[in-house]
mmCIF file of C-alpha atoms in Angstrom:
data_model
loop_
_atom_site.group_PDB
_atom_site.id
_atom_site.type_symbol
_atom_site.label_atom_id
_atom_site.label_comp_id
_atom_site.label_asym_id
_atom_site.label_seq_id
_atom_site.Cartn_x
_atom_site.Cartn_y
_atom_site.Cartn_z
ATOM 1 C CA MET A 10 85.193 53.674 -24.430
ATOM 2 C CA LYS A 11 81.556 53.370 -25.465
ATOM 3 C CA LYS A 12 80.479 52.801 -21.828
ATOM 4 C CA LEU A 13 82.446 55.857 -20.708
ATOM 5 C CA PHE A 14 80.766 57.965 -23.398
ATOM 6 C CA PHE A 15 77.267 56.860 -22.336
ATOM 7 C CA ALA A 16 78.077 57.383 -18.666
ATOM 8 C CA ALA A 17 79.282 60.927 -19.424
ATOM 9 C CA LEU A 18 76.174 61.560 -21.528
ATOM 10 C CA ALA A 19 73.938 60.362 -18.688
ATOM 11 C CA LEU A 20 75.698 62.670 -16.214
ATOM 12 C CA VAL A 21 75.255 65.651 -18.557
ATOM 13 C CA ALA A 22 71.565 64.809 -18.968
ATOM 14 C CA LEU A 23 71.069 64.552 -15.202
ATOM 15 C CA ALA A 24 72.932 67.792 -14.563
ATOM 16 C CA SER A 25 70.869 69.720 -17.108
ATOM 17 C CA ALA A 26 67.467 68.269 -16.139
ATOM 18 C CA PRO A 27 65.240 70.407 -13.919
ATOM 19 C CA ASN A 28 65.649 69.539 -10.262
ATOM 20 C CA VAL A 29 62.464 67.830 -9.146
ATOM 21 C CA TYR A 30 63.857 66.210 -6.027
ATOM 22 C CA ALA A 31 65.003 67.463 -2.643
ATOM 23 C CA GLN A 32 67.696 70.000 -1.890
ATOM 24 C CA LYS A 33 68.899 70.928 1.583
ATOM 25 C CA ASP A 34 67.234 74.225 2.567
ATOM 26 C CA PRO A 35 66.288 75.296 -1.007
ATOM 27 C CA MET A 36 65.734 78.898 -2.078
ATOM 28 C CA VAL A 37 62.154 79.992 -2.778
ATOM 29 C CA GLY A 38 61.288 83.556 -3.656
ATOM 30 C CA GLY A 39 64.808 84.722 -2.895
ATOM 31 C CA ALA A 40 64.798 83.277 0.624
ATOM 32 C CA LYS A 41 66.242 80.114 2.078
ATOM 33 C CA MET A 42 63.559 77.695 3.268
ATOM 34 C CA TYR A 43 64.634 75.985 6.474
ATOM 35 C CA ALA A 44 63.493 72.451 7.261
ATOM 36 C CA ASN A 45 63.337 73.327 10.972
ATOM 37 C CA LYS A 46 60.735 76.101 10.420
ATOM 38 C CA ASP A 47 57.024 75.561 9.848
ATOM 39 C CA ILE A 48 55.111 76.196 6.624
ATOM 40 C CA VAL A 49 53.951 79.694 7.605
ATOM 41 C CA ASP A 50 57.301 80.901 8.946
ATOM 42 C CA ASN A 51 59.055 79.868 5.730
ATOM 43 C CA ALA A 52 56.336 81.231 3.426
ATOM 44 C CA LEU A 53 56.529 84.626 5.150
ATOM 45 C CA ASN A 54 60.089 84.993 3.831
ATOM 46 C CA SER A 55 59.333 84.134 0.189
ATOM 47 C CA LYS A 56 58.895 87.167 -2.080
ATOM 48 C CA ASP A 57 57.061 84.844 -4.506
ATOM 49 C CA HIS A 58 54.329 83.969 -1.981
ATOM 50 C CA THR A 59 53.141 87.312 -0.573
ATOM 51 C CA THR A 60 49.676 86.857 -2.091
ATOM 52 C CA LEU A 61 49.391 83.349 -0.658
ATOM 53 C CA VAL A 62 50.457 84.549 2.793
ATOM 54 C CA ALA A 63 47.906 87.402 2.677
ATOM 55 C CA ALA A 64 45.203 84.924 1.618
ATOM 56 C CA VAL A 65 46.128 82.459 4.388
ATOM 57 C CA LYS A 66 45.865 85.302 6.923
ATOM 58 C CA ALA A 67 42.513 86.496 5.486
ATOM 59 C CA ALA A 68 41.137 82.934 5.652
ATOM 60 C CA GLY A 69 42.268 82.508 9.260
ATOM 61 C CA LEU A 70 44.451 79.505 8.414
ATOM 62 C CA VAL A 71 47.729 80.684 9.975
ATOM 63 C CA GLU A 72 47.371 78.675 13.197
ATOM 64 C CA THR A 73 46.318 75.557 11.273
ATOM 65 C CA LEU A 74 49.367 75.721 8.995
ATOM 66 C CA LYS A 75 51.621 76.383 11.981
ATOM 67 C CA SER A 76 50.287 73.272 13.757
ATOM 68 C CA LYS A 77 52.037 69.908 13.900
ATOM 69 C CA GLY A 78 50.512 68.572 10.659
ATOM 70 C CA PRO A 79 52.057 67.099 8.685
ATOM 71 C CA PHE A 80 50.762 68.789 5.545
ATOM 72 C CA THR A 81 51.640 68.701 1.880
ATOM 73 C CA VAL A 82 50.992 72.168 0.462
ATOM 74 C CA PHE A 83 50.878 72.958 -3.241
ATOM 75 C CA ALA A 84 51.787 76.638 -2.896
ATOM 76 C CA PRO A 85 50.783 78.964 -5.745
ATOM 77 C CA THR A 86 53.146 81.842 -6.478
ATOM 78 C CA ASN A 87 52.131 85.482 -6.866
ATOM 79 C CA GLU A 88 52.316 84.899 -10.644
ATOM 80 C CA ALA A 89 49.862 82.001 -10.256
ATOM 81 C CA PHE A 90 47.390 84.293 -8.494
ATOM 82 C CA ASN A 91 47.962 86.921 -11.208
ATOM 83 C CA LYS A 92 46.634 84.424 -13.786
ATOM 84 C CA LEU A 93 43.188 84.644 -12.154
ATOM 85 C CA PRO A 94 40.709 87.125 -13.665
ATOM 86 C CA ALA A 95 41.320 90.734 -12.613
ATOM 87 C CA GLY A 96 39.876 91.534 -9.192
ATOM 88 C CA THR A 97 39.517 87.895 -8.101
ATOM 89 C CA VAL A 98 42.096 88.003 -5.311
ATOM 90 C CA GLU A 99 40.858 91.363 -4.021
ATOM 91 C CA THR A 100 37.316 89.960 -3.888
ATOM 92 C CA LEU A 101 38.334 86.683 -2.220
ATOM 93 C CA VAL A 102 40.206 88.329 0.669
ATOM 94 C CA LYS A 103 37.143 90.339 1.730
ATOM 95 C CA PRO A 104 35.644 89.092 5.022
ATOM 96 C CA GLU A 105 32.340 88.186 3.373
ATOM 97 C CA ASN A 106 34.176 85.736 1.057
ATOM 98 C CA LYS A 107 36.186 83.962 3.775
ATOM 99 C CA ALA A 108 34.396 80.616 3.241
ATOM 100 C CA THR A 109 35.161 80.607 -0.503
ATOM 101 C CA LEU A 110 38.775 81.625 0.097
ATOM 102 C CA THR A 111 39.179 78.913 2.735
ATOM 103 C CA LYS A 112 37.746 76.324 0.328
ATOM 104 C CA ILE A 113 40.236 77.306 -2.389
ATOM 105 C CA LEU A 114 43.235 77.399 -0.050
ATOM 106 C CA THR A 115 42.468 74.092 1.689
ATOM 107 C CA TYR A 116 42.081 72.533 -1.775
ATOM 108 C CA HIS A 117 45.851 73.080 -2.109
ATOM 109 C CA VAL A 118 46.586 71.011 1.019
ATOM 110 C CA VAL A 119 46.818 67.234 1.419
ATOM 111 C CA ALA A 120 47.102 65.640 4.866
ATOM 112 C CA GLY A 121 50.465 63.948 5.370
ATOM 113 C CA LYS A 122 53.971 64.591 4.094
ATOM 114 C CA LEU A 123 54.272 63.591 0.429
ATOM 115 C CA SER A 124 57.630 64.119 -1.238
ATOM 116 C CA SER A 125 57.883 64.276 -5.023
ATOM 117 C CA LYS A 126 59.269 60.720 -4.890
ATOM 118 C CA ASP A 127 56.185 59.596 -2.920
ATOM 119 C CA ILE A 128 53.903 61.251 -5.461
ATOM 120 C CA ALA A 129 55.863 59.790 -8.403
ATOM 121 C CA ALA A 130 55.614 56.305 -6.859
ATOM 122 C CA LYS A 131 51.830 56.677 -6.532
ATOM 123 C CA ILE A 132 51.623 57.869 -10.148
ATOM 124 C CA LYS A 133 53.623 54.839 -11.299
ATOM 125 C CA ALA A 134 51.479 52.470 -9.185
ATOM 126 C CA GLY A 135 48.365 54.105 -10.651
ATOM 127 C CA GLY A 136 49.448 53.475 -14.237
ATOM 128 C CA GLY A 137 50.318 57.099 -14.947
ATOM 129 C CA LYS A 138 47.950 58.962 -12.633
ATOM 130 C CA ALA A 139 47.338 59.288 -8.920
ATOM 131 C CA THR A 140 44.551 61.031 -7.053
ATOM 132 C CA PHE A 141 44.890 62.741 -3.705
ATOM 133 C CA LYS A 142 42.124 63.813 -1.346
ATOM 134 C CA THR A 143 42.584 67.411 -0.252
ATOM 135 C CA VAL A 144 41.844 68.864 3.176
ATOM 136 C CA GLU A 145 38.952 70.691 1.472
ATOM 137 C CA GLY A 146 37.462 67.280 0.598
ATOM 138 C CA GLY A 147 37.989 67.355 -3.155
ATOM 139 C CA THR A 148 40.544 65.514 -5.243
ATOM 140 C CA LEU A 149 43.653 66.473 -7.171
ATOM 141 C CA THR A 150 45.017 64.274 -9.935
ATOM 142 C CA ALA A 151 48.779 64.054 -10.357
ATOM 143 C CA MET A 152 50.701 62.860 -13.421
ATOM 144 C CA MET A 153 54.088 63.261 -15.008
ATOM 145 C CA LYS A 154 54.466 65.188 -18.268
ATOM 146 C CA GLY A 155 58.020 64.451 -19.284
ATOM 147 C CA ASN A 156 60.025 65.186 -16.154
ATOM 148 C CA LYS A 157 57.465 67.642 -14.738
ATOM 149 C CA LEU A 158 54.933 66.872 -12.025
ATOM 150 C CA VAL A 159 51.539 68.225 -13.111
ATOM 151 C CA LEU A 160 48.354 68.509 -11.051
ATOM 152 C CA THR A 161 44.852 68.669 -12.504
ATOM 153 C CA ASP A 162 42.045 70.176 -10.443
ATOM 154 C CA GLU A 163 38.355 69.207 -10.423
ATOM 155 C CA LYS A 164 37.575 71.842 -13.067
ATOM 156 C CA GLY A 165 40.230 70.538 -15.466
ATOM 157 C CA GLY A 166 42.773 73.267 -14.739
ATOM 158 C CA MET A 167 46.422 72.234 -14.704
ATOM 159 C CA SER A 168 49.287 73.401 -12.512
ATOM 160 C CA THR A 169 52.953 72.431 -12.750
ATOM 161 C CA VAL A 170 55.232 71.944 -9.765
ATOM 162 C CA THR A 171 58.127 74.352 -10.319
ATOM 163 C CA ILE A 172 60.002 73.694 -7.059
ATOM 164 C CA ALA A 173 59.477 70.358 -5.328
ATOM 165 C CA ASP A 174 60.315 69.049 -1.876
ATOM 166 C CA VAL A 175 60.645 72.189 0.189
ATOM 167 C CA PHE A 176 60.637 70.332 3.493
ATOM 168 C CA GLN A 177 59.263 72.046 6.602
ATOM 169 C CA SER A 178 59.082 71.048 10.253
ATOM 170 C CA ASN A 179 55.372 70.271 9.759
ATOM 171 C CA GLY A 180 55.274 68.994 6.196
ATOM 172 C CA VAL A 181 56.420 69.808 2.699
ATOM 173 C CA ILE A 182 55.708 72.538 0.154
ATOM 174 C CA HIS A 183 55.666 72.040 -3.610
ATOM 175 C CA VAL A 184 55.600 75.404 -5.404
ATOM 176 C CA VAL A 185 53.041 75.486 -8.260
ATOM 177 C CA ASP A 186 52.521 77.887 -11.151
ATOM 178 C CA THR A 187 48.705 77.992 -11.268
ATOM 179 C CA VAL A 188 45.972 78.269 -8.624
ATOM 180 C CA LEU A 189 43.984 75.025 -8.378
ATOM 181 C CA MET A 190 40.198 75.256 -8.161
ATOM 182 C CA PRO A 191 37.755 72.897 -6.437
ATOM 183 C CA LYS A 192 34.252 72.208 -7.802
#
């Protein structure tokens, strides 16, 4: 009887815990994300990523993110961009700021396809932290805070993965709640 009680308790705990691992074609921003579409094609359908899509277009990164990859993208939501000081996004998407915008966006990309399980394994192997080199050339530090995957940027800012393992034909997206900033 005691074993049955603990098994039931464990199932309730698992069912109520936030989903950090993969779902088949998960919903992001009110749209289904299809594993057979590329990063850009899926992001275009997410109502939560309109700012990111506009920034990717302004930086000229559409073709790169439509290429074979694979890429791991930590994709900030519109709300994440809204946390930046007023006028920041409008300034960054101007043609004269393309290099800065590109630097920020490519800081959110890691070469290769890293699932949340891959990242968690690296965190465990690293004694609680793992670092990842970004396409921009900087590093992101990943750690677990409870059952949440948290990234720390080079300026000490922190971003939490809110939806993990959105698999794409050319990589994987992990939705994050804060824009990460390189040095």
